[in-house]
Coordinates of C-alpha atoms in Angstrom, one line a residue:
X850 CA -180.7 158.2 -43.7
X851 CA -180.2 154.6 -43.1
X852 CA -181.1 153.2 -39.2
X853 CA -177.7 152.0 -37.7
X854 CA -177.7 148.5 -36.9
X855 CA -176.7 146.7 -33.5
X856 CA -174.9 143.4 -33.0
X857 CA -178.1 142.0 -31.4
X858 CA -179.9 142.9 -34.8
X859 CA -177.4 141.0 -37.2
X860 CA -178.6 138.1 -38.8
X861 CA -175.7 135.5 -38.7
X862 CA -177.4 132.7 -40.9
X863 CA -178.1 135.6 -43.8
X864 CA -174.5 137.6 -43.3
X865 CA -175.4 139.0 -47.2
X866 CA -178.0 141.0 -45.6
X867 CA -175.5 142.5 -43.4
X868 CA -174.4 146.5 -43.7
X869 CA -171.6 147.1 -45.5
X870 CA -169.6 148.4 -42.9
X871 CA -170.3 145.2 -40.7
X872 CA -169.4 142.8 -43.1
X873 CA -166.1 144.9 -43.4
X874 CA -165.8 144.7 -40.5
X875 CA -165.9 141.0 -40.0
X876 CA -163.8 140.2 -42.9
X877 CA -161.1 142.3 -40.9
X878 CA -162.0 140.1 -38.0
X879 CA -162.0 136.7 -39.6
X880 CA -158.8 137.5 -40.9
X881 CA -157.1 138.7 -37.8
X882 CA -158.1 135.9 -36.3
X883 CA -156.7 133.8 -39.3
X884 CA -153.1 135.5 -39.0
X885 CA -153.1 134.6 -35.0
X886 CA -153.7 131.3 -35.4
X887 CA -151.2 130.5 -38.3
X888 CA -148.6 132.5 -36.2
X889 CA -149.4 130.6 -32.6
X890 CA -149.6 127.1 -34.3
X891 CA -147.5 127.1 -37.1
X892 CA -144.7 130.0 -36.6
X893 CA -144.0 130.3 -33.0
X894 CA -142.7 127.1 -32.7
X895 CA -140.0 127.2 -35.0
X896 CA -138.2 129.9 -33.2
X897 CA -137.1 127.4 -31.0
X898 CA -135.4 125.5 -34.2
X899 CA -134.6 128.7 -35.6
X900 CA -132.5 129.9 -32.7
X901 CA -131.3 126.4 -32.3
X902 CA -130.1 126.8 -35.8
X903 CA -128.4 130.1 -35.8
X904 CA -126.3 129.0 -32.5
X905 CA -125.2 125.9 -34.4
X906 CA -124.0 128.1 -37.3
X907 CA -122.1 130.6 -35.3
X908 CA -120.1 127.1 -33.7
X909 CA -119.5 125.7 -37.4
X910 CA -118.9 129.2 -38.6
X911 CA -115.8 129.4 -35.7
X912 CA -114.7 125.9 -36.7
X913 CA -114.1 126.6 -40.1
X914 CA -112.4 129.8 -39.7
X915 CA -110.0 128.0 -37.1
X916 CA -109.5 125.1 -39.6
X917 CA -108.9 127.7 -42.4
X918 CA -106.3 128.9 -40.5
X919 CA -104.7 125.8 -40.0
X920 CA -104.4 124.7 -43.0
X921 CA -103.2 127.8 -43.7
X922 CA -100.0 127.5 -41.6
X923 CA -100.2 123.5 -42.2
X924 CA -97.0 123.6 -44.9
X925 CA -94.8 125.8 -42.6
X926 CA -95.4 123.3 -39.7
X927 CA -95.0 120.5 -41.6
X928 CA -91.1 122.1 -42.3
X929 CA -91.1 122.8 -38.8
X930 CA -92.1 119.2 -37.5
X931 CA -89.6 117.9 -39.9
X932 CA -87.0 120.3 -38.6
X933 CA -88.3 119.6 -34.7
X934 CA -88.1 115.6 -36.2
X935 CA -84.2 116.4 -36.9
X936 CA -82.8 117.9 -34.0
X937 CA -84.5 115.1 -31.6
X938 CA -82.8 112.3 -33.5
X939 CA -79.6 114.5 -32.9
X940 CA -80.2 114.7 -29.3
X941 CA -81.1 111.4 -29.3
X942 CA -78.3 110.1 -30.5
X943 CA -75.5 111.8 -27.9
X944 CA -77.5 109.6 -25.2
X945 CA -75.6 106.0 -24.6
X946 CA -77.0 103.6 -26.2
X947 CA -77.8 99.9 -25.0
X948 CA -74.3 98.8 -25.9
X949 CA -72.7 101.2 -24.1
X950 CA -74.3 101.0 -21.1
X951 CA -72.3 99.0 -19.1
X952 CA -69.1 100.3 -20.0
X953 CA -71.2 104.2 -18.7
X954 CA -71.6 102.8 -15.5
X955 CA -68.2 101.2 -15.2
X956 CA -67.0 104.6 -16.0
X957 CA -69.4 106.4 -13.5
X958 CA -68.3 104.1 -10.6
X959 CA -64.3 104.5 -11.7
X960 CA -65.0 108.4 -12.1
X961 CA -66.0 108.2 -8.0
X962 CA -62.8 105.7 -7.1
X963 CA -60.7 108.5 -9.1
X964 CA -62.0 111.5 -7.1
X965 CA -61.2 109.7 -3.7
X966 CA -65.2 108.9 -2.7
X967 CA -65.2 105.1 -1.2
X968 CA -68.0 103.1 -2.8
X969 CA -70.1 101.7 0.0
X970 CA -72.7 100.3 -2.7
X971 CA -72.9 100.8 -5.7
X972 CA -75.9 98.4 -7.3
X973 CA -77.5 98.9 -10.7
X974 CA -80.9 97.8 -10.9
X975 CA -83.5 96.5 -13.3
X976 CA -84.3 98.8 -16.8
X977 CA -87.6 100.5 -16.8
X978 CA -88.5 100.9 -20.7
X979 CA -90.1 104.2 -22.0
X980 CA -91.0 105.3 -25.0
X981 CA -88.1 106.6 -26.8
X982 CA -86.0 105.9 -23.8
X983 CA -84.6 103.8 -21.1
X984 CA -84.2 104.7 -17.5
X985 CA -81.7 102.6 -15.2
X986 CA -81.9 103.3 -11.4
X987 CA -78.2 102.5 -9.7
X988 CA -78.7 102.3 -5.7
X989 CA -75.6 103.7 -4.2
X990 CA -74.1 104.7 -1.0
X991 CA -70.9 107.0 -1.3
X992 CA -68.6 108.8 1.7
X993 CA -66.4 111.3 0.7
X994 CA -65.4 115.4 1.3
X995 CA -67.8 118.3 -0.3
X996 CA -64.5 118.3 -2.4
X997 CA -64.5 115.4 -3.6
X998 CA -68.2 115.2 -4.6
X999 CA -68.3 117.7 -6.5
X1000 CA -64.7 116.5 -8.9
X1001 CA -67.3 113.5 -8.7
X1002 CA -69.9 115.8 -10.8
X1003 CA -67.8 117.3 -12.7
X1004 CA -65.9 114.3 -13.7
X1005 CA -69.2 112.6 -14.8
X1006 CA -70.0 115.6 -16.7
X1007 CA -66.6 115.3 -18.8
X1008 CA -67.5 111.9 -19.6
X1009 CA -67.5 111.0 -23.4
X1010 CA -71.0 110.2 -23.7
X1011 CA -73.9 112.5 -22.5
X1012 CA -74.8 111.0 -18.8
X1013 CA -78.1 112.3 -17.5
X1014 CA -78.3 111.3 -13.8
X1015 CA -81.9 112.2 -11.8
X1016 CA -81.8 111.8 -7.9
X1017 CA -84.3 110.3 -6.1
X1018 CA -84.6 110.2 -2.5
X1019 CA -81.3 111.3 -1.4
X1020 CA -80.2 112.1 1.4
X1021 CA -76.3 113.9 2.1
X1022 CA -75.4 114.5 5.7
X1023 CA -71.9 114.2 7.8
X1024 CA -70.4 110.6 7.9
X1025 CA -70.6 109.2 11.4
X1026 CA -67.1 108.9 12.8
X1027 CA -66.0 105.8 14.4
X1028 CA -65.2 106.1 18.2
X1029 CA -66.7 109.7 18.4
X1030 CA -68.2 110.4 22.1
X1031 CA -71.8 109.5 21.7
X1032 CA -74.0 112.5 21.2
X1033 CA -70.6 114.5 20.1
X1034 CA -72.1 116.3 17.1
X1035 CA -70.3 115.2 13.5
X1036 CA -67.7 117.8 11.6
X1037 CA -68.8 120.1 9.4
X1038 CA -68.3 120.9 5.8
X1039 CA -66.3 124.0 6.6
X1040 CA -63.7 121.5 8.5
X1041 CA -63.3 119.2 5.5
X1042 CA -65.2 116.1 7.2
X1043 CA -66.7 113.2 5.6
X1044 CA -70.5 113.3 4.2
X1045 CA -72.2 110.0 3.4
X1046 CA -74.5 110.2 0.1
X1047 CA -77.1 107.4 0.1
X1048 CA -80.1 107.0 -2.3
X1049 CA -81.1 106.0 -5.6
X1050 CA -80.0 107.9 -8.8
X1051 CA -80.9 107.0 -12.3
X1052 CA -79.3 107.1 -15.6
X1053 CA -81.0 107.4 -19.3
X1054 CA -80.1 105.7 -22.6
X1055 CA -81.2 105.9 -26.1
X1056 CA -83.5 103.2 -26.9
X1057 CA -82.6 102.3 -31.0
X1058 CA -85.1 101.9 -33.8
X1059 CA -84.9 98.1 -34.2
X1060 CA -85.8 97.5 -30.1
X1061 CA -88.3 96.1 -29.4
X1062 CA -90.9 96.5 -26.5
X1063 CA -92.1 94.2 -23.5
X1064 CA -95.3 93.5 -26.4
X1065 CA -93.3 93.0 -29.3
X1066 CA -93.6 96.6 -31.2
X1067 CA -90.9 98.7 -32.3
X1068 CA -89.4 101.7 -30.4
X1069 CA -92.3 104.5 -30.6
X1070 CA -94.4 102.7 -32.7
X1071 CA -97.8 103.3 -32.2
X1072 CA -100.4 100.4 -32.5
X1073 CA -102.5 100.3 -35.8
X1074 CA -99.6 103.2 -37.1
X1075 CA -98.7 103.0 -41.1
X1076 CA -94.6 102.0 -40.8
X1077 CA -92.3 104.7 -42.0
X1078 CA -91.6 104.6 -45.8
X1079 CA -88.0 102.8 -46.9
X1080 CA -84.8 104.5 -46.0
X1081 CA -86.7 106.8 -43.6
X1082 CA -84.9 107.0 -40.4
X1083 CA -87.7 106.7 -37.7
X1084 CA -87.8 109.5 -35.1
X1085 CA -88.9 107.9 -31.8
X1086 CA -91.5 109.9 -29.7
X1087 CA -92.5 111.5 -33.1
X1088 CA -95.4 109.6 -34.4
X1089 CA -97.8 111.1 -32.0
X1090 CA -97.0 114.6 -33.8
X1091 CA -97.1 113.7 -36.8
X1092 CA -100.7 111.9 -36.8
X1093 CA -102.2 114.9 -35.3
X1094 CA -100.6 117.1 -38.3
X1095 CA -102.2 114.5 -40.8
X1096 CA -105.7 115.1 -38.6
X1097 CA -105.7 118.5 -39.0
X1098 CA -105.0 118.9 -42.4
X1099 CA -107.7 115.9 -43.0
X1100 CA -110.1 118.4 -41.0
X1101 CA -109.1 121.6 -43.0
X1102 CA -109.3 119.8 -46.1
X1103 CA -113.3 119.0 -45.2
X1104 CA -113.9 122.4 -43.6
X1105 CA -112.9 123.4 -47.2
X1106 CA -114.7 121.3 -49.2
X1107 CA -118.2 122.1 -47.3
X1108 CA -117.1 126.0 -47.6

């Protein structure tokens, strides 16, 4: 029966002369050791990258199936942006245009004279030019009955053309009578007295293709845009909605081709 060796008894510069068992053992160890070290130095700090990696994959995986589905859909909106494209220039084109401006607002101010309202002032101002439109302020001061302000609205409303009119900062309240006893408080609207309508309303025309802006461009052109093709009736306000169509069927088309 073989004497069981101790640690302190193992000669490390002659490991041949070991027991078996022992040098089993400290192949086992060696090799352990081996694994931990690959795993601490070499494998542990990829799983940084790796999870790094697996959270970028999930985002692309998301973007792509959004941009599938728009390219999906991409043909039915492109009918429906040509419809949308349609019924704006129809709209459009029931504002006045430049031409018949003045002749709107000689028809406003004879719509008021018709009614019965007195035209204290009654002052256009200076054209403020939007994109697909232009906005005309008119300051005016108007007396007249609750009556006959509202044949005034009505009147407008009947008015060949489509007249848009905005208010901004008006005020309405009972016309001042002359020779009243000071501090005598002004008749009502259920008496039939007179109201005095002062502010600032504004009107809106169509702005056409061919007019040009304060720099020069067309109407709704956009800077750097490719110009409609020939015989293509431009659709002001439009261009914006069309260039994002065309960017994201130029993104689908990638998110396809990396698929």
């Amino acid at each position: 029966m073989k004497k069981k060796m101790s640690l302190k008894e193992l000669d490390f510069n002659n490991a041949g002369s070991w027991p078996r068992e022992w040098q089993l053992g400290f192949c086992v160890a060696l090799g352990l050791l081996i694994l931990f070290l690959m795993w601490n130095f070499l494998t542990r700090p990829k799983g940084a990258t790796l999870e790094a990696l697996e959270m970028d994959e999930g985002t692309k995986r998301a973007e792509f199936e959004k941009l599938q589905g728009q390219a999906a859909n991409l043909e039915p909106l492109k009918q429906q942006l040509a419809q949308m494209e349609q019924q704006l220039q129809q709209m459009l084109r029931q504002l006045p245009s430049k031409n018949e401006m003045p002749d709107l607002i000689v028809d406003i101010s004879q719509t008021a004279l018709a009614t019965g309202i007195t035209n204290e002032l009654f002052q256009p101002g200076a054209e403020t030019l939007q994109e697909f439109y232009a906005e005309k302020p008119i300051e005016l001061k108007m007396v007249g009955t609750y009556h006959q302000f509202g044949a005034f609205v009505s009147g407008v409303a009947s008015l060949p053309r489509v007249v848009i009119m905005t208010m901004h900062d008006i005020s309405l309240k009972p016309k001042d009578t002359p020779g009243a006893a000071p501090g005598k408080k002004p008749v009502g609207l259920a008496a039939g007295g007179m109201l005095e309508l002062k502010g600032t309303v504004k009107t809106y025309r169509y702005r056409d293709p061919n007019e040009e802006n304060a720099d020069g461009t067309a109407t709704g052109a956009t800077p750097g845009a490719t110009p409609p093709a020939a015989g293509t009736p431009p659709v002001p306000g439009a261009a914006a909605v069309t260039a994002g169509a065309k960017k994201t069927e130029a993104a689908a088309a990638a998110a396809g081709g990396s698929r």
